[in-house]
């Protein structure tokens, strides 16, 4: 798929919304068995998306962000994340391919084998790493970081954690439009719920907006909160969806009047554990089940907690009769 579905659906905005293709879609959907009892479970597997050194849903965001960086004339992307950040690594690797530099302010998270491997990948990526340690110190260092990474009169292009700005959220709108096409083609039934991890809000916001634009109003987004360092609630996610909708309108898209409301998104927090990056027994169990029964490679910070929540919510009847879709967003690469 070369032309993005957003451009096909809103051709009047295509010229003002450039995208650089970094992966091949549509990503596959398949039914999973042995995890949720009588509730049918499907997976849309984003792990293979991305033609460079890292994969997953972060690449979807970068397809829209990187052209915007060039449009603004910036030479460097400045972003933030935990010491095991998938977002920061994907940004560094794909930005490098586009002739851009990356600087990352890193906040401490519990160190385990996953984080240690990721930190080594970050060091090899060519990104400039600033170990700011805490959220408060990161905020305090922001003016210095902006000046430190300015070039030829251009400030760096700042991106919040996870790339969850309106332009990055377009990538998750694209995922929802892709899912709607797969439903229309009969590849899977229309889900009653789409369950995803919520670390910064962009994926849930983009899905909610994209499902609304595609007409899948029966499908609800369930976000499993895995981050306690950011404000993440239904109003915040709906607000980001609204800002993304306004961006589309500002770039010329003739959208139907169908704003995302807080009631359109359900966020659950009971699977967070002690905090961001802290392992939980339920996540470790879900990770093992996913590998043994579904051949899915999950990680302990985001996707394993999300699947653990999905399994428990289905067992409690909180997802109804389904079918339920799990969005697998983790995309490691052995070469990274």
mmCIF file of C-alpha atoms in Angstrom:
data_model
loop_
_atom_site.group_PDB
_atom_site.id
_atom_site.type_symbol
_atom_site.label_atom_id
_atom_site.label_comp_id
_atom_site.label_asym_id
_atom_site.label_seq_id
_atom_site.Cartn_x
_atom_site.Cartn_y
_atom_site.Cartn_z
ATOM 1 C CA UNK A 1 0.000 0.000 0.000
ATOM 2 C CA UNK A 2 1.788 3.123 -1.197
ATOM 3 C CA UNK A 3 -0.880 5.831 -1.017
ATOM 4 C CA UNK A 4 -2.060 6.344 2.561
ATOM 5 C CA UNK A 5 -5.740 5.787 3.228
ATOM 6 C CA UNK A 6 -5.978 9.280 4.709
ATOM 7 C CA UNK A 7 -5.012 10.687 1.307
ATOM 8 C CA UNK A 8 -7.501 8.454 -0.478
ATOM 9 C CA UNK A 9 -10.302 9.425 1.864
ATOM 10 C CA UNK A 10 -9.425 13.140 1.914
ATOM 11 C CA UNK A 11 -7.596 13.870 -1.356
ATOM 12 C CA UNK A 12 -8.168 17.593 -0.924
ATOM 13 C CA UNK A 13 -5.714 17.518 2.010
ATOM 14 C CA UNK A 14 -3.056 15.239 0.495
ATOM 15 C CA UNK A 15 -0.762 18.037 -0.666
ATOM 16 C CA UNK A 16 -0.724 19.700 2.752
ATOM 17 C CA UNK A 17 -0.240 16.449 4.678
ATOM 18 C CA UNK A 18 2.940 14.843 3.348
ATOM 19 C CA UNK A 19 3.883 11.332 4.415
ATOM 20 C CA UNK A 20 7.070 9.359 3.906
ATOM 21 C CA UNK A 21 6.418 5.596 3.636
ATOM 22 C CA UNK A 22 8.484 3.672 6.180
ATOM 23 C CA UNK A 23 6.655 0.344 6.159
ATOM 24 C CA UNK A 24 4.290 -1.890 4.231
ATOM 25 C CA UNK A 25 0.603 -2.222 5.001
ATOM 26 C CA UNK A 26 -1.900 -3.423 5.635
ATOM 27 C CA UNK A 27 -0.571 -5.209 8.678
ATOM 28 C CA UNK A 28 -2.089 -8.678 9.122
ATOM 29 C CA UNK A 29 -5.088 -9.631 11.206
ATOM 30 C CA UNK A 30 -5.646 -13.123 12.558
ATOM 31 C CA UNK A 31 -7.822 -14.893 15.072
ATOM 32 C CA UNK A 32 -6.218 -16.031 18.315
ATOM 33 C CA UNK A 33 -7.422 -19.006 20.307
ATOM 34 C CA UNK A 34 -6.930 -20.286 23.815
ATOM 35 C CA UNK A 35 -6.723 -16.901 25.560
ATOM 36 C CA UNK A 36 -10.222 -15.516 26.156
ATOM 37 C CA UNK A 37 -12.574 -18.464 26.511
ATOM 38 C CA UNK A 38 -15.845 -17.932 24.683
ATOM 39 C CA UNK A 39 -15.047 -14.339 23.659
ATOM 40 C CA UNK A 40 -13.615 -14.342 20.110
ATOM 41 C CA UNK A 41 -10.209 -12.653 20.023
ATOM 42 C CA UNK A 42 -8.429 -11.212 17.002
ATOM 43 C CA UNK A 43 -5.066 -9.505 16.658
ATOM 44 C CA UNK A 44 -3.894 -6.778 14.343
ATOM 45 C CA UNK A 45 -0.148 -7.272 14.372
ATOM 46 C CA UNK A 46 1.829 -4.073 13.905
ATOM 47 C CA UNK A 47 5.106 -5.719 14.909
ATOM 48 C CA UNK A 48 6.215 -6.218 11.304
ATOM 49 C CA UNK A 49 5.573 -2.622 10.278
ATOM 50 C CA UNK A 50 8.732 -0.684 9.515
ATOM 51 C CA UNK A 51 11.462 -1.268 6.976
ATOM 52 C CA UNK A 52 14.289 0.107 9.108
ATOM 53 C CA UNK A 53 16.017 -0.718 12.366
ATOM 54 C CA UNK A 54 12.869 -0.799 14.510
ATOM 55 C CA UNK A 55 9.212 -1.599 13.964
ATOM 56 C CA UNK A 56 5.756 -1.339 15.437
ATOM 57 C CA UNK A 57 3.265 1.474 15.788
ATOM 58 C CA UNK A 58 5.914 4.133 16.523
ATOM 59 C CA UNK A 59 6.898 3.956 12.852
ATOM 60 C CA UNK A 60 3.333 4.820 11.854
ATOM 61 C CA UNK A 61 3.666 8.124 13.685
ATOM 62 C CA UNK A 62 7.067 8.906 12.200
ATOM 63 C CA UNK A 63 5.728 8.595 8.647
ATOM 64 C CA UNK A 64 3.836 11.833 9.217
ATOM 65 C CA UNK A 65 6.206 13.517 11.666
ATOM 66 C CA UNK A 66 9.434 13.350 9.632
ATOM 67 C CA UNK A 67 8.061 15.284 6.620
ATOM 68 C CA UNK A 68 6.757 17.903 9.055
ATOM 69 C CA UNK A 69 10.239 18.263 10.562
ATOM 70 C CA UNK A 70 11.639 18.994 7.099
ATOM 71 C CA UNK A 71 8.758 21.366 6.354
ATOM 72 C CA UNK A 72 9.668 23.442 9.413
ATOM 73 C CA UNK A 73 13.348 23.508 8.513
ATOM 74 C CA UNK A 74 14.533 21.838 11.704
ATOM 75 C CA UNK A 75 17.712 19.750 11.710
ATOM 76 C CA UNK A 76 17.215 17.942 15.014
ATOM 77 C CA UNK A 77 14.333 16.216 16.771
ATOM 78 C CA UNK A 78 14.243 16.645 20.546
ATOM 79 C CA UNK A 79 12.060 14.166 22.406
ATOM 80 C CA UNK A 80 11.699 12.436 25.753
ATOM 81 C CA UNK A 81 11.188 8.891 27.034
ATOM 82 C CA UNK A 82 12.163 6.323 29.587
ATOM 83 C CA UNK A 83 15.555 4.659 29.518
ATOM 84 C CA UNK A 84 14.011 1.740 27.642
ATOM 85 C CA UNK A 85 12.091 3.908 25.177
ATOM 86 C CA UNK A 86 10.890 2.233 21.987
ATOM 87 C CA UNK A 87 9.739 5.623 20.760
ATOM 88 C CA UNK A 88 13.140 7.258 21.166
ATOM 89 C CA UNK A 89 14.922 4.408 19.417
ATOM 90 C CA UNK A 90 12.543 4.372 16.441
ATOM 91 C CA UNK A 91 12.855 8.149 16.135
ATOM 92 C CA UNK A 92 16.651 8.042 16.172
ATOM 93 C CA UNK A 93 16.901 5.288 13.572
ATOM 94 C CA UNK A 94 14.351 6.597 11.070
ATOM 95 C CA UNK A 95 15.336 10.238 11.508
ATOM 96 C CA UNK A 96 18.932 9.283 10.736
ATOM 97 C CA UNK A 97 17.755 7.773 7.440
ATOM 98 C CA UNK A 98 16.133 11.135 6.625
ATOM 99 C CA UNK A 99 19.304 13.128 7.387
ATOM 100 C CA UNK A 100 18.054 14.361 10.762
ATOM 101 C CA UNK A 101 19.632 14.216 14.212
ATOM 102 C CA UNK A 102 17.863 13.119 17.386
ATOM 103 C CA UNK A 103 18.353 14.134 21.002
ATOM 104 C CA UNK A 104 16.511 12.308 23.777
ATOM 105 C CA UNK A 105 15.972 13.308 27.403
ATOM 106 C CA UNK A 106 15.797 10.029 29.314
ATOM 107 C CA UNK A 107 13.820 9.531 32.506
ATOM 108 C CA UNK A 108 14.706 6.606 34.767
ATOM 109 C CA UNK A 109 12.592 3.470 34.714
ATOM 110 C CA UNK A 110 13.201 0.143 36.465
ATOM 111 C CA UNK A 111 16.163 -1.593 34.848
ATOM 112 C CA UNK A 112 15.743 -5.143 33.568
ATOM 113 C CA UNK A 113 17.148 -7.089 30.630
ATOM 114 C CA UNK A 114 14.682 -5.441 28.230
ATOM 115 C CA UNK A 115 15.686 -1.932 29.339
ATOM 116 C CA UNK A 116 19.408 -2.710 29.325
ATOM 117 C CA UNK A 117 19.218 -4.066 25.763
ATOM 118 C CA UNK A 118 17.209 -1.067 24.653
ATOM 119 C CA UNK A 119 19.629 1.384 26.219
ATOM 120 C CA UNK A 120 22.487 -0.263 24.337
ATOM 121 C CA UNK A 121 20.502 0.081 21.104
ATOM 122 C CA UNK A 122 19.949 3.753 21.895
ATOM 123 C CA UNK A 123 23.676 4.292 22.378
ATOM 124 C CA UNK A 124 24.365 2.660 18.995
ATOM 125 C CA UNK A 125 21.655 4.666 17.220
ATOM 126 C CA UNK A 126 23.659 7.884 17.037
ATOM 127 C CA UNK A 127 21.196 9.844 19.173
ATOM 128 C CA UNK A 128 22.472 12.307 21.745
ATOM 129 C CA UNK A 129 21.301 11.012 25.111
ATOM 130 C CA UNK A 130 20.644 13.267 28.107
ATOM 131 C CA UNK A 131 20.023 11.382 31.345
ATOM 132 C CA UNK A 132 17.684 13.853 33.026
ATOM 133 C CA UNK A 133 16.519 11.110 35.434
ATOM 134 C CA UNK A 134 13.124 12.556 36.525
ATOM 135 C CA UNK A 135 10.177 14.343 34.942
ATOM 136 C CA UNK A 136 10.848 17.463 37.046
ATOM 137 C CA UNK A 137 14.503 17.641 35.990
ATOM 138 C CA UNK A 138 13.499 17.095 32.368
ATOM 139 C CA UNK A 139 11.089 20.029 32.490
ATOM 140 C CA UNK A 140 13.726 22.203 34.180
ATOM 141 C CA UNK A 141 16.313 21.266 31.535
ATOM 142 C CA UNK A 142 13.998 21.956 28.590
ATOM 143 C CA UNK A 143 15.188 25.548 27.832
ATOM 144 C CA UNK A 144 18.838 24.453 27.857
ATOM 145 C CA UNK A 145 18.065 21.411 25.690
ATOM 146 C CA UNK A 146 16.254 23.560 23.132
ATOM 147 C CA UNK A 147 19.207 25.968 22.905
ATOM 148 C CA UNK A 148 21.779 23.175 22.970
ATOM 149 C CA UNK A 149 20.234 21.513 19.929
ATOM 150 C CA UNK A 150 19.425 24.609 17.871
ATOM 151 C CA UNK A 151 21.113 24.782 14.477
ATOM 152 C CA UNK A 152 21.501 27.661 12.024
ATOM 153 C CA UNK A 153 18.814 29.656 13.769
ATOM 154 C CA UNK A 154 16.349 26.757 13.914
ATOM 155 C CA UNK A 155 15.158 25.375 17.198
ATOM 156 C CA UNK A 156 14.904 21.596 17.367
ATOM 157 C CA UNK A 157 11.584 20.030 16.523
ATOM 158 C CA UNK A 158 10.161 19.050 19.906
ATOM 159 C CA UNK A 159 8.047 15.936 20.267
ATOM 160 C CA UNK A 160 6.362 14.812 23.480
ATOM 161 C CA UNK A 161 6.783 11.305 24.793
ATOM 162 C CA UNK A 162 5.569 8.697 22.336
ATOM 163 C CA UNK A 163 5.233 11.235 19.532
ATOM 164 C CA UNK A 164 1.699 11.904 20.755
ATOM 165 C CA UNK A 165 1.239 15.244 19.041
ATOM 166 C CA UNK A 166 -1.555 15.745 16.475
ATOM 167 C CA UNK A 167 0.696 15.144 13.466
ATOM 168 C CA UNK A 168 1.992 11.885 14.952
ATOM 169 C CA UNK A 169 -1.515 10.790 15.885
ATOM 170 C CA UNK A 170 -2.346 10.747 12.166
ATOM 171 C CA UNK A 171 -0.420 7.473 11.969
ATOM 172 C CA UNK A 172 -2.890 5.835 14.336
ATOM 173 C CA UNK A 173 -5.825 7.298 12.402
ATOM 174 C CA UNK A 174 -4.316 5.475 9.422
ATOM 175 C CA UNK A 175 -4.269 2.198 11.396
ATOM 176 C CA UNK A 176 -7.985 2.567 12.156
ATOM 177 C CA UNK A 177 -8.833 3.291 8.511
ATOM 178 C CA UNK A 178 -6.802 0.236 7.514
ATOM 179 C CA UNK A 179 -8.695 -1.882 10.044
ATOM 180 C CA UNK A 180 -12.011 -0.614 8.649
ATOM 181 C CA UNK A 181 -10.967 -1.660 5.147
ATOM 182 C CA UNK A 182 -10.083 -5.127 6.436
ATOM 183 C CA UNK A 183 -13.488 -5.423 8.107
ATOM 184 C CA UNK A 184 -15.191 -4.322 4.871
ATOM 185 C CA UNK A 185 -13.193 -6.912 2.915
ATOM 186 C CA UNK A 186 -14.285 -9.694 5.274
ATOM 187 C CA UNK A 187 -10.827 -10.350 6.739
ATOM 188 C CA UNK A 188 -12.332 -10.129 10.245
ATOM 189 C CA UNK A 189 -15.663 -9.235 11.833
ATOM 190 C CA UNK A 190 -16.250 -5.738 13.135
ATOM 191 C CA UNK A 191 -14.824 -5.711 16.663
ATOM 192 C CA UNK A 192 -16.873 -4.634 19.629
ATOM 193 C CA UNK A 193 -13.665 -3.389 21.288
ATOM 194 C CA UNK A 194 -10.099 -2.582 20.265
ATOM 195 C CA UNK A 195 -7.697 -2.966 23.195
ATOM 196 C CA UNK A 196 -4.344 -1.181 23.187
ATOM 197 C CA UNK A 197 -1.695 -0.099 25.658
ATOM 198 C CA UNK A 198 -1.740 3.610 26.539
ATOM 199 C CA UNK A 199 1.652 5.093 27.333
ATOM 200 C CA UNK A 200 1.191 8.616 25.993
ATOM 201 C CA UNK A 201 -2.302 8.608 24.482
ATOM 202 C CA UNK A 202 -1.603 8.973 20.766
ATOM 203 C CA UNK A 203 -2.524 5.450 19.720
ATOM 204 C CA UNK A 204 -5.867 5.491 21.550
ATOM 205 C CA UNK A 205 -6.686 8.993 20.278
ATOM 206 C CA UNK A 206 -5.859 8.130 16.683
ATOM 207 C CA UNK A 207 -7.833 4.898 16.815
ATOM 208 C CA UNK A 208 -10.890 6.636 18.257
ATOM 209 C CA UNK A 209 -10.820 9.347 15.591
ATOM 210 C CA UNK A 210 -10.054 6.956 12.746
ATOM 211 C CA UNK A 211 -12.828 4.540 13.715
ATOM 212 C CA UNK A 212 -15.265 7.456 13.815
ATOM 213 C CA UNK A 213 -14.150 8.707 10.392
ATOM 214 C CA UNK A 214 -14.427 5.173 8.974
ATOM 215 C CA UNK A 215 -17.941 4.690 10.298
ATOM 216 C CA UNK A 216 -17.109 1.902 12.768
ATOM 217 C CA UNK A 217 -19.046 3.593 15.549
ATOM 218 C CA UNK A 218 -19.898 0.266 17.210
ATOM 219 C CA UNK A 219 -16.218 -0.364 17.945
ATOM 220 C CA UNK A 220 -15.021 1.098 21.236
ATOM 221 C CA UNK A 221 -11.413 1.804 22.136
ATOM 222 C CA UNK A 222 -10.221 0.367 25.443
ATOM 223 C CA UNK A 223 -6.901 1.805 26.555
ATOM 224 C CA UNK A 224 -4.840 0.015 29.190
ATOM 225 C CA UNK A 225 -2.867 2.720 30.997
ATOM 226 C CA UNK A 226 0.757 1.716 31.553
ATOM 227 C CA UNK A 227 2.240 5.115 32.442
ATOM 228 C CA UNK A 228 1.793 7.049 35.686
ATOM 229 C CA UNK A 229 4.100 9.958 34.752
ATOM 230 C CA UNK A 230 1.646 11.656 32.363
ATOM 231 C CA UNK A 231 -1.954 12.730 32.720
ATOM 232 C CA UNK A 232 -3.859 9.986 30.908
ATOM 233 C CA UNK A 233 -7.639 9.975 31.138
ATOM 234 C CA UNK A 234 -10.546 9.935 28.720
ATOM 235 C CA UNK A 235 -10.672 13.742 28.520
ATOM 236 C CA UNK A 236 -6.964 13.921 27.644
ATOM 237 C CA UNK A 237 -7.258 11.267 24.929
ATOM 238 C CA UNK A 238 -10.415 12.849 23.483
ATOM 239 C CA UNK A 239 -8.681 16.228 23.545
ATOM 240 C CA UNK A 240 -5.761 14.891 21.497
ATOM 241 C CA UNK A 241 -8.229 13.346 19.042
ATOM 242 C CA UNK A 242 -9.914 16.739 18.772
ATOM 243 C CA UNK A 243 -6.627 18.528 18.087
ATOM 244 C CA UNK A 244 -5.832 15.945 15.410
ATOM 245 C CA UNK A 245 -9.243 16.492 13.841
ATOM 246 C CA UNK A 246 -8.606 20.260 13.795
ATOM 247 C CA UNK A 247 -5.217 19.664 12.159
ATOM 248 C CA UNK A 248 -6.898 17.675 9.391
ATOM 249 C CA UNK A 249 -9.437 20.456 8.856
ATOM 250 C CA UNK A 250 -6.697 23.097 8.850
ATOM 251 C CA UNK A 251 -4.861 21.170 6.132
ATOM 252 C CA UNK A 252 -7.990 21.079 3.972
ATOM 253 C CA UNK A 253 -9.740 17.804 4.853
ATOM 254 C CA UNK A 254 -13.510 17.963 4.502
ATOM 255 C CA UNK A 255 -14.398 15.973 7.619
ATOM 256 C CA UNK A 256 -17.844 14.969 8.808
ATOM 257 C CA UNK A 257 -18.869 16.641 12.032
ATOM 258 C CA UNK A 258 -18.191 13.718 14.338
ATOM 259 C CA UNK A 259 -15.920 14.776 17.210
ATOM 260 C CA UNK A 260 -14.538 12.193 19.607
ATOM 261 C CA UNK A 261 -16.032 12.573 23.082
ATOM 262 C CA UNK A 262 -14.567 11.303 26.360
ATOM 263 C CA UNK A 263 -17.339 8.698 26.507
ATOM 264 C CA UNK A 264 -16.001 7.178 23.273
ATOM 265 C CA UNK A 265 -12.848 5.915 25.004
ATOM 266 C CA UNK A 266 -12.553 3.650 28.041
ATOM 267 C CA UNK A 267 -9.302 3.783 29.998
ATOM 268 C CA UNK A 268 -8.458 1.196 32.660
ATOM 269 C CA UNK A 269 -5.629 1.536 35.167
ATOM 270 C CA UNK A 270 -5.802 -1.630 37.273
ATOM 271 C CA UNK A 271 -2.990 -3.346 35.358
ATOM 272 C CA UNK A 272 -0.379 -0.583 35.743
ATOM 273 C CA UNK A 273 1.235 -2.065 38.842
ATOM 274 C CA UNK A 274 3.617 0.113 40.907
ATOM 275 C CA UNK A 275 4.252 2.453 37.970
ATOM 276 C CA UNK A 276 5.688 2.908 34.503
ATOM 277 C CA UNK A 277 8.142 0.188 33.600
ATOM 278 C CA UNK A 278 7.550 -1.804 36.767
ATOM 279 C CA UNK A 279 6.908 -5.479 36.013
ATOM 280 C CA UNK A 280 3.737 -7.178 37.180
ATOM 281 C CA UNK A 281 3.034 -10.866 37.630
ATOM 282 C CA UNK A 282 -0.047 -10.598 35.405
ATOM 283 C CA UNK A 283 1.994 -9.088 32.573
ATOM 284 C CA UNK A 284 4.628 -11.805 32.830
ATOM 285 C CA UNK A 285 1.901 -14.458 32.684
ATOM 286 C CA UNK A 286 0.267 -12.793 29.684
ATOM 287 C CA UNK A 287 3.609 -12.526 27.927
ATOM 288 C CA UNK A 288 4.227 -16.232 28.375
ATOM 289 C CA UNK A 289 0.707 -17.135 27.221
ATOM 290 C CA UNK A 290 1.060 -14.924 24.148
ATOM 291 C CA UNK A 291 4.295 -16.612 23.155
ATOM 292 C CA UNK A 292 3.120 -20.163 23.853
ATOM 293 C CA UNK A 293 -0.402 -20.008 22.448
ATOM 294 C CA UNK A 294 -0.322 -17.212 19.874
ATOM 295 C CA UNK A 295 3.289 -16.789 18.766
ATOM 296 C CA UNK A 296 3.278 -13.131 19.799
ATOM 297 C CA UNK A 297 6.439 -11.403 21.040
ATOM 298 C CA UNK A 298 5.264 -8.974 23.718
ATOM 299 C CA UNK A 299 7.336 -6.804 26.044
ATOM 300 C CA UNK A 300 6.679 -6.196 29.753
ATOM 301 C CA UNK A 301 6.152 -2.420 29.759
ATOM 302 C CA UNK A 302 3.263 -1.962 27.301
ATOM 303 C CA UNK A 303 1.874 -4.891 25.363
ATOM 304 C CA UNK A 304 2.041 -7.624 28.017
ATOM 305 C CA UNK A 305 0.128 -5.445 30.480
ATOM 306 C CA UNK A 306 -2.433 -4.648 27.777
ATOM 307 C CA UNK A 307 -3.004 -8.303 26.923
ATOM 308 C CA UNK A 308 -3.210 -9.258 30.594
ATOM 309 C CA UNK A 309 -5.910 -6.626 31.036
ATOM 310 C CA UNK A 310 -7.768 -7.843 27.945
ATOM 311 C CA UNK A 311 -7.817 -11.444 29.193
ATOM 312 C CA UNK A 312 -9.117 -10.383 32.612
ATOM 313 C CA UNK A 313 -11.712 -7.984 31.195
ATOM 314 C CA UNK A 314 -13.023 -10.713 28.892
ATOM 315 C CA UNK A 315 -13.230 -13.192 31.793
ATOM 316 C CA UNK A 316 -15.189 -10.649 33.856
ATOM 317 C CA UNK A 317 -17.672 -10.045 31.035
ATOM 318 C CA UNK A 318 -16.658 -6.413 30.647
ATOM 319 C CA UNK A 319 -16.014 -6.842 26.913
ATOM 320 C CA UNK A 320 -19.369 -8.474 26.244
ATOM 321 C CA UNK A 321 -19.581 -11.158 23.582
ATOM 322 C CA UNK A 322 -16.907 -9.582 21.381
ATOM 323 C CA UNK A 323 -15.270 -10.059 19.032
ATOM 324 C CA UNK A 324 -12.350 -8.218 20.599
ATOM 325 C CA UNK A 325 -9.264 -6.977 18.749
ATOM 326 C CA UNK A 326 -5.855 -6.749 20.407
ATOM 327 C CA UNK A 327 -3.457 -4.254 18.814
ATOM 328 C CA UNK A 328 0.065 -5.682 18.971
ATOM 329 C CA UNK A 329 2.271 -2.588 18.801
ATOM 330 C CA UNK A 330 5.718 -3.940 19.759
ATOM 331 C CA UNK A 331 8.166 -4.272 16.866
ATOM 332 C CA UNK A 332 11.697 -5.343 17.804
ATOM 333 C CA UNK A 333 14.423 -5.954 15.241
ATOM 334 C CA UNK A 334 17.271 -8.348 15.890
ATOM 335 C CA UNK A 335 19.704 -6.115 14.022
ATOM 336 C CA UNK A 336 18.959 -2.983 16.031
#
